[in-house]
Amino acid sequence: MDKLTLTQPDDWHLHVRNGSVLKTVIAHTANQFARAIIMPNLKPPITKVNEALNYRSEILQALPVGTSFNPLMTLYLTAKTTVNEVKKVANSEYVHAFKLYPAGATTNSDAGVNELKSIYPILEAMQQVDVPLLIHGEVSDNACDIFDREKVFIESSLANIVKTFPKLRIVVEHVTTKEAVDFVLSASDKVAATITPQHLMFNRNAILAGGIRPHHYCLPIIKREHHRLALIKAAISGNPKFFLGTDSAPHLTSAKENSCGCAGCYSAYAALELYAEVFEKENALDKLEGFASFFGADFYQLPRNKKTVTLQRQAWTVPASYPIDNETITPLKANENLSWKL
Ligand code: DOR
Ligand code: ZN
């Protein structure tokens, strides 16, 4: 097969930042995807509907002229989130969900939630008006081994949230473990998960392959091979609980190649190509369209896209970097070859 035509996909988990980074990365995403769920972890975080609307306008203004792309906004849950804000989200055409970061779990999560039970009244309100909850599923306890933080979060927090709010739609974002896959499989159809390209492509050896590889460092951190295999199985299963969310998270090269490098992989430049590589290796290209173009839209109760995109089999080399002002962003798989091109 040398050509693959799919319904245009959407990215159900994306960081686009603001300012000059936004300008570069949004063009990459809009070139591939019709819509994307935009993460609210800016500095300061997007916690109110009016802030999300301003951020949305900034994103639309940053698009290359003539591009059509629909940013689906989210709000950052904090201890100060009110039931009134939940109602505003329910009535908003542009804001689609709340994102829960346990405080300290990842980049710009300081404003996140310390005591999850304290926001249960907000989750109750979200359940009532059917606004989805998107979860960064890791405990932020530094005493917990970094490779166990997702599993421990599921046992210590997520299981209780799901049990207490059985009608709340929940996306367990960027699942990285077999435990997370099994948890999502065992839950009702209200619980789904996104899977990133890096967690499908790599196991944890990729972070320490002949030296420290900062561009493979993201959170939740990439796990052992048997976890990767469980993610692959979920992604290619055709089960609508699992769908595409790149978690493309650009940081300047100088912030990644640093004595304390930031977490995040930049994949938006060729997201669909990266997933296509994975699905092809598994002989499952026929399962890519459901994962990339149907299941997320269905879960978010949005219409499936009408347009199509075509991937061509074509070898090309990923650039070493993309320029941003006087700096650069280094993409995932920089200088390596990919075999599909949109
Ligand atoms: O690796 C990550 N980067 N994980 C996250 O949860 C946040 C993200 C970012 O914003 O850079
Ligand atoms: Zn993310």
XYZ file of N, CA and C in Angstrom, residues 1 17 41 63 76 93-95 109 154 190 199 216-217 254 304 308 311:
54
model
N 0.843 -1.207 0.000
C 0.000 0.000 0.000
C 0.879 1.259 0.000
N 1.046 26.317 23.594
C 1.703 27.489 24.218
C 1.112 28.801 23.673
N -2.410 24.541 30.387
C -1.334 24.760 31.374
C -0.358 25.848 30.945
N -2.936 31.341 13.229
C -3.015 30.377 12.118
C -2.528 31.011 10.819
N -8.358 24.672 33.286
C -7.469 24.053 34.259
C -8.197 24.038 35.606
N -19.928 27.138 23.687
C -19.736 26.422 22.425
C -18.258 26.060 22.239
N -17.379 26.766 22.931
C -15.944 26.669 22.635
C -15.105 25.946 23.677
N -15.651 25.825 24.888
C -14.884 25.157 25.944
C -15.507 23.785 26.178
N 2.122 22.654 36.635
C 1.013 22.040 37.375
C 0.959 22.541 38.818
N -3.824 5.505 39.796
C -5.036 4.740 39.459
C -5.597 4.086 40.719
N -17.989 5.370 29.802
C -17.756 6.785 30.147
C -16.272 7.080 30.293
N 4.830 7.070 23.353
C 4.624 5.902 24.212
C 4.338 4.641 23.396
N 13.458 12.489 24.527
C 12.552 11.370 24.829
C 11.994 11.463 26.240
N 12.279 12.575 26.900
C 11.790 12.742 28.278
C 10.458 13.481 28.268
N 16.914 24.705 24.042
C 17.764 25.090 25.188
C 17.149 24.679 26.525
N -18.122 13.726 13.398
C -16.899 13.289 12.726
C -16.605 14.254 11.578
N -11.143 14.582 3.896
C -10.176 13.482 4.044
C -8.754 14.020 3.903
N -2.137 10.118 3.165
C -0.717 9.863 3.447
C -0.128 9.127 2.250
